[in-house]
Amino acid sequence: GGVMLLDDALKPQAAATVQQLRGLGVRPILLTGDRSAAAQRVARAVGIGEADTHAGLLPADKQRIILAHTWPQDEPRAQDLEQSMLPRAGRGPLVVGFVGDGLNDCPALASAHVGIVLQEVGTQATVDAASAVLQVDIDQLPAAVTIARRARRLVLTNLLLALSINVAVIGLAATCGLPLWLSVLSDSGGLLVVLANSLWPLTWRVGQAAPRARHNSFGLG
């Protein structure tokens, strides 16, 4: 007789990825169905603390922890919503993301604000449950977070630009009797300004640092 031990090799870039996420203000958390000893070994290797390492979890346990972190002061409420048919409706205001690849990660992927699955290992079911598919290795996750934050700021900036231009044109038309043709020209000009501002992503570089953000968490399944 004998014993066969199977173990997953840790990706060489995993520790650096965790540190980069911390640099972006993200709190990495390890959620796994593996035994505690294996989970703690991996957590130490990548720099995740014992308090942020959860082992021996079932799919529903991962979902409960995800929801609990969106309601940090109201965990009972997250537990009550755990069985909801629409888990996204039970999310709190604190942004939590989850990266997974297995079928048992589907509830957590659907419950997180941002569910990310790795294309190289994800199944069709996990892809359907996720809100984003990372088509490269996990070391590009910090870059994805950076791009997402910049895109969000760009959308808000465009909304403010369009609103400001429209308010200014309406104000001038009401007080100064702005001609119709000039009003139309101003509206078209505002659209061109917003479109031009939307070209900024063409100049972005993934390696550039992004501003730190508070109260963000990422679960790694």
mmCIF file of C-alpha atoms in Angstrom:
data_model
loop_
_atom_site.group_PDB
_atom_site.id
_atom_site.type_symbol
_atom_site.label_atom_id
_atom_site.label_comp_id
_atom_site.label_asym_id
_atom_site.label_seq_id
_atom_site.Cartn_x
_atom_site.Cartn_y
_atom_site.Cartn_z
ATOM 1 C CA GLY A 1 0.000 0.000 0.000
ATOM 2 C CA GLY A 2 0.975 3.617 -0.352
ATOM 3 C CA VAL A 3 -0.216 7.176 -0.206
ATOM 4 C CA MET A 4 -0.511 9.537 -3.153
ATOM 5 C CA LEU A 5 -0.336 13.228 -2.381
ATOM 6 C CA LEU A 6 -1.623 15.719 -4.927
ATOM 7 C CA ASP A 7 -0.826 19.390 -4.637
ATOM 8 C CA ASP A 8 -1.295 22.488 -6.783
ATOM 9 C CA ALA A 9 1.842 24.444 -7.534
ATOM 10 C CA LEU A 10 1.709 28.095 -6.532
ATOM 11 C CA LYS A 11 2.050 30.458 -9.474
ATOM 12 C CA PRO A 12 5.396 32.278 -9.226
ATOM 13 C CA GLN A 13 3.744 35.680 -9.695
ATOM 14 C CA ALA A 14 1.057 35.114 -7.022
ATOM 15 C CA ALA A 15 2.914 36.829 -4.158
ATOM 16 C CA ALA A 16 3.773 39.867 -6.281
ATOM 17 C CA THR A 17 0.149 40.105 -7.438
ATOM 18 C CA VAL A 18 -1.105 40.156 -3.843
ATOM 19 C CA GLN A 19 1.366 42.882 -2.923
ATOM 20 C CA GLN A 20 0.356 44.967 -5.945
ATOM 21 C CA LEU A 21 -3.290 44.653 -4.932
ATOM 22 C CA ARG A 22 -2.413 45.901 -1.462
ATOM 23 C CA GLY A 23 -0.632 48.835 -3.073
ATOM 24 C CA LEU A 24 -3.903 49.696 -4.802
ATOM 25 C CA GLY A 25 -5.726 49.736 -1.474
ATOM 26 C CA VAL A 26 -7.315 46.301 -1.978
ATOM 27 C CA ARG A 27 -7.508 43.825 0.889
ATOM 28 C CA PRO A 28 -6.805 40.280 -0.400
ATOM 29 C CA ILE A 29 -8.743 37.445 1.262
ATOM 30 C CA LEU A 30 -8.248 33.723 0.629
ATOM 31 C CA LEU A 31 -11.393 31.568 0.434
ATOM 32 C CA THR A 32 -10.850 27.880 -0.220
ATOM 33 C CA GLY A 33 -12.408 24.495 0.290
ATOM 34 C CA ASP A 34 -8.999 22.964 1.054
ATOM 35 C CA ARG A 35 -7.851 21.962 4.504
ATOM 36 C CA SER A 36 -6.663 24.631 6.909
ATOM 37 C CA ALA A 37 -3.017 23.505 6.852
ATOM 38 C CA ALA A 38 -2.802 23.782 3.065
ATOM 39 C CA ALA A 39 -4.630 27.111 3.060
ATOM 40 C CA GLN A 40 -2.353 28.614 5.710
ATOM 41 C CA ARG A 41 0.741 27.451 3.811
ATOM 42 C CA VAL A 42 -0.427 29.151 0.631
ATOM 43 C CA ALA A 43 -1.506 32.278 2.527
ATOM 44 C CA ARG A 44 1.919 32.635 4.145
ATOM 45 C CA ALA A 45 3.621 32.173 0.788
ATOM 46 C CA VAL A 46 1.668 35.008 -0.857
ATOM 47 C CA GLY A 47 1.474 37.318 2.153
ATOM 48 C CA ILE A 48 -2.149 36.932 3.260
ATOM 49 C CA GLY A 49 -2.735 37.069 6.999
ATOM 50 C CA GLU A 50 -4.301 34.308 9.055
ATOM 51 C CA ALA A 51 -7.368 36.431 9.804
ATOM 52 C CA ASP A 52 -8.021 36.791 6.073
ATOM 53 C CA THR A 53 -7.633 33.082 5.323
ATOM 54 C CA HIS A 54 -10.758 30.909 5.371
ATOM 55 C CA ALA A 55 -10.443 27.170 4.729
ATOM 56 C CA GLY A 56 -12.779 24.181 4.482
ATOM 57 C CA LEU A 57 -15.516 26.235 2.842
ATOM 58 C CA LEU A 58 -18.550 25.034 0.948
ATOM 59 C CA PRO A 59 -19.918 27.154 -1.934
ATOM 60 C CA ALA A 60 -22.563 28.657 0.366
ATOM 61 C CA ASP A 61 -19.853 29.530 2.911
ATOM 62 C CA LYS A 62 -17.930 31.516 0.304
ATOM 63 C CA GLN A 63 -21.100 33.351 -0.662
ATOM 64 C CA ARG A 64 -21.828 34.166 2.988
ATOM 65 C CA ILE A 65 -18.330 35.587 3.538
ATOM 66 C CA ILE A 66 -18.534 37.676 0.365
ATOM 67 C CA LEU A 67 -21.867 39.159 1.439
ATOM 68 C CA ALA A 68 -20.597 39.687 4.993
ATOM 69 C CA HIS A 69 -17.702 41.795 3.714
ATOM 70 C CA THR A 70 -20.084 44.021 1.785
ATOM 71 C CA TRP A 71 -21.919 44.641 5.075
ATOM 72 C CA PRO A 72 -18.998 44.756 7.548
ATOM 73 C CA GLN A 73 -21.128 46.125 10.368
ATOM 74 C CA ASP A 74 -24.164 43.975 9.614
ATOM 75 C CA GLU A 75 -23.118 40.364 9.081
ATOM 76 C CA PRO A 76 -26.466 38.919 10.269
ATOM 77 C CA ARG A 77 -28.157 40.778 7.436
ATOM 78 C CA ALA A 78 -25.767 39.165 4.956
ATOM 79 C CA GLN A 79 -26.551 35.760 6.416
ATOM 80 C CA ASP A 80 -30.274 36.378 6.047
ATOM 81 C CA LEU A 81 -29.789 37.214 2.375
ATOM 82 C CA GLU A 82 -27.539 34.222 1.735
ATOM 83 C CA GLN A 83 -30.379 32.093 0.417
ATOM 84 C CA SER A 84 -31.730 34.807 -1.873
ATOM 85 C CA MET A 85 -32.483 33.722 -5.437
ATOM 86 C CA LEU A 86 -30.895 36.996 -6.548
ATOM 87 C CA PRO A 87 -27.647 37.144 -4.534
ATOM 88 C CA ARG A 88 -26.549 40.427 -6.120
ATOM 89 C CA ALA A 89 -29.545 42.095 -4.443
ATOM 90 C CA GLY A 90 -28.046 41.273 -1.040
ATOM 91 C CA ARG A 91 -24.786 43.117 -1.583
ATOM 92 C CA GLY A 92 -23.855 46.030 0.614
ATOM 93 C CA PRO A 93 -22.169 49.333 -0.265
ATOM 94 C CA LEU A 94 -18.565 48.177 0.223
ATOM 95 C CA VAL A 95 -17.065 46.945 -3.040
ATOM 96 C CA VAL A 96 -15.945 43.307 -2.973
ATOM 97 C CA GLY A 97 -14.515 41.352 -5.875
ATOM 98 C CA PHE A 98 -13.981 37.621 -6.203
ATOM 99 C CA VAL A 99 -11.601 35.659 -8.431
ATOM 100 C CA GLY A 100 -12.467 32.001 -8.976
ATOM 101 C CA ASP A 101 -12.281 29.176 -11.472
ATOM 102 C CA GLY A 102 -14.204 26.142 -10.205
ATOM 103 C CA LEU A 103 -17.885 25.236 -10.261
ATOM 104 C CA ASN A 104 -18.033 25.655 -6.486
ATOM 105 C CA ASP A 105 -17.102 29.322 -6.961
ATOM 106 C CA CYS A 106 -20.269 30.183 -8.897
ATOM 107 C CA PRO A 107 -22.307 31.448 -5.886
ATOM 108 C CA ALA A 108 -19.432 33.670 -4.742
ATOM 109 C CA LEU A 109 -18.830 34.960 -8.279
ATOM 110 C CA ALA A 110 -22.502 35.900 -8.579
ATOM 111 C CA SER A 111 -22.623 37.511 -5.124
ATOM 112 C CA ALA A 112 -19.563 39.753 -5.466
ATOM 113 C CA HIS A 113 -19.751 43.229 -6.963
ATOM 114 C CA VAL A 114 -17.164 42.066 -9.500
ATOM 115 C CA GLY A 115 -16.818 38.356 -10.206
ATOM 116 C CA ILE A 116 -13.701 37.521 -12.229
ATOM 117 C CA VAL A 117 -12.875 34.157 -13.747
ATOM 118 C CA LEU A 118 -9.599 33.166 -15.389
ATOM 119 C CA GLN A 119 -10.237 32.111 -18.961
ATOM 120 C CA GLU A 120 -7.478 29.506 -18.981
ATOM 121 C CA VAL A 121 -9.056 27.452 -16.195
ATOM 122 C CA GLY A 122 -12.664 28.609 -15.957
ATOM 123 C CA THR A 123 -15.598 26.488 -17.077
ATOM 124 C CA GLN A 124 -18.600 27.776 -19.006
ATOM 125 C CA ALA A 125 -20.673 27.810 -15.814
ATOM 126 C CA THR A 126 -18.154 30.033 -14.007
ATOM 127 C CA VAL A 127 -17.907 32.313 -17.041
ATOM 128 C CA ASP A 128 -21.701 32.707 -17.002
ATOM 129 C CA ALA A 129 -21.707 33.509 -13.265
ATOM 130 C CA ALA A 130 -18.848 36.015 -13.495
ATOM 131 C CA SER A 131 -19.098 39.629 -14.541
ATOM 132 C CA ALA A 132 -15.650 39.686 -16.179
ATOM 133 C CA VAL A 133 -13.272 37.191 -17.766
ATOM 134 C CA LEU A 134 -9.535 37.720 -17.346
ATOM 135 C CA GLN A 135 -8.028 36.489 -20.608
ATOM 136 C CA VAL A 136 -4.476 36.643 -19.278
ATOM 137 C CA ASP A 137 -2.779 35.304 -16.165
ATOM 138 C CA ILE A 138 -3.697 36.434 -12.660
ATOM 139 C CA ASP A 139 -0.677 38.749 -12.513
ATOM 140 C CA GLN A 140 -2.678 41.147 -14.726
ATOM 141 C CA LEU A 141 -5.400 41.520 -12.077
ATOM 142 C CA PRO A 142 -3.882 44.710 -10.576
ATOM 143 C CA ALA A 143 -3.770 46.216 -14.083
ATOM 144 C CA ALA A 144 -7.443 45.310 -14.570
ATOM 145 C CA VAL A 145 -8.325 47.045 -11.291
ATOM 146 C CA THR A 146 -6.381 50.136 -12.362
ATOM 147 C CA ILE A 147 -8.071 50.303 -15.772
ATOM 148 C CA ALA A 148 -11.526 49.795 -14.221
ATOM 149 C CA ARG A 149 -11.001 52.671 -11.785
ATOM 150 C CA ARG A 150 -9.782 54.992 -14.515
ATOM 151 C CA ALA A 151 -12.699 54.048 -16.755
ATOM 152 C CA ARG A 152 -15.155 54.807 -13.964
ATOM 153 C CA ARG A 153 -13.606 58.231 -13.386
ATOM 154 C CA LEU A 154 -13.703 58.895 -17.120
ATOM 155 C CA VAL A 155 -17.422 58.076 -17.309
ATOM 156 C CA LEU A 156 -18.177 60.387 -14.384
ATOM 157 C CA THR A 157 -16.082 63.141 -15.963
ATOM 158 C CA ASN A 158 -17.975 62.811 -19.259
ATOM 159 C CA LEU A 159 -21.308 62.994 -17.465
ATOM 160 C CA LEU A 160 -20.251 66.168 -15.667
ATOM 161 C CA LEU A 161 -18.949 67.682 -18.918
ATOM 162 C CA ALA A 162 -22.171 66.964 -20.808
ATOM 163 C CA LEU A 163 -24.333 68.230 -17.942
ATOM 164 C CA SER A 164 -22.279 71.411 -17.518
ATOM 165 C CA ILE A 165 -22.403 72.265 -21.223
ATOM 166 C CA ASN A 166 -26.157 71.675 -21.430
ATOM 167 C CA VAL A 167 -26.843 73.762 -18.317
ATOM 168 C CA ALA A 168 -24.690 76.599 -19.677
ATOM 169 C CA VAL A 169 -26.457 76.553 -23.066
ATOM 170 C CA ILE A 170 -29.921 76.479 -21.465
ATOM 171 C CA GLY A 171 -28.957 79.336 -19.168
ATOM 172 C CA LEU A 172 -27.685 81.470 -22.059
ATOM 173 C CA ALA A 173 -30.774 80.681 -24.143
ATOM 174 C CA ALA A 174 -33.078 81.712 -21.284
ATOM 175 C CA THR A 175 -31.264 84.939 -20.384
ATOM 176 C CA CYS A 176 -29.595 86.148 -23.581
ATOM 177 C CA GLY A 177 -31.920 84.845 -26.276
ATOM 178 C CA LEU A 178 -29.379 82.478 -27.803
ATOM 179 C CA PRO A 179 -30.183 81.809 -31.499
ATOM 180 C CA LEU A 180 -31.442 78.347 -32.376
ATOM 181 C CA TRP A 181 -28.547 77.585 -34.706
ATOM 182 C CA LEU A 182 -26.029 78.494 -32.006
ATOM 183 C CA SER A 183 -27.834 76.279 -29.499
ATOM 184 C CA VAL A 184 -27.647 73.342 -31.912
ATOM 185 C CA LEU A 185 -23.990 74.082 -32.585
ATOM 186 C CA SER A 186 -23.262 74.203 -28.852
ATOM 187 C CA ASP A 187 -24.983 70.868 -28.312
ATOM 188 C CA SER A 188 -22.974 69.273 -31.109
ATOM 189 C CA GLY A 189 -19.801 70.862 -29.783
ATOM 190 C CA GLY A 190 -20.470 69.426 -26.341
ATOM 191 C CA LEU A 191 -20.867 65.997 -27.873
ATOM 192 C CA LEU A 192 -17.530 66.363 -29.651
ATOM 193 C CA VAL A 193 -15.851 67.404 -26.386
ATOM 194 C CA VAL A 194 -17.193 64.304 -24.614
ATOM 195 C CA LEU A 195 -16.130 62.063 -27.510
ATOM 196 C CA ALA A 196 -12.653 63.581 -27.537
ATOM 197 C CA ASN A 197 -12.335 63.088 -23.777
ATOM 198 C CA SER A 198 -13.341 59.438 -24.243
ATOM 199 C CA LEU A 199 -10.174 58.863 -26.281
ATOM 200 C CA TRP A 200 -8.002 59.077 -23.170
ATOM 201 C CA PRO A 201 -7.885 55.256 -22.744
ATOM 202 C CA LEU A 202 -5.751 55.119 -25.911
ATOM 203 C CA THR A 203 -2.981 56.854 -23.961
ATOM 204 C CA TRP A 204 -3.244 54.807 -20.758
ATOM 205 C CA ARG A 205 -0.339 52.628 -19.713
ATOM 206 C CA VAL A 206 -1.172 49.604 -17.605
ATOM 207 C CA GLY A 207 1.953 49.915 -15.491
ATOM 208 C CA GLN A 208 1.078 53.359 -14.194
ATOM 209 C CA ALA A 209 0.078 53.604 -10.554
ATOM 210 C CA ALA A 210 -3.525 54.241 -9.608
ATOM 211 C CA PRO A 211 -4.806 56.193 -6.605
ATOM 212 C CA ARG A 212 -5.401 54.152 -3.491
ATOM 213 C CA ALA A 213 -8.983 53.283 -2.648
ATOM 214 C CA ARG A 214 -10.421 52.360 0.713
ATOM 215 C CA HIS A 215 -12.847 49.630 1.670
ATOM 216 C CA ASN A 216 -12.165 47.367 -1.309
ATOM 217 C CA SER A 217 -11.704 43.640 -0.885
ATOM 218 C CA PHE A 218 -10.817 40.839 -3.249
ATOM 219 C CA GLY A 219 -11.562 37.217 -2.450
ATOM 220 C CA LEU A 220 -9.338 34.643 -4.069
ATOM 221 C CA GLY A 221 -11.023 31.262 -4.454
#
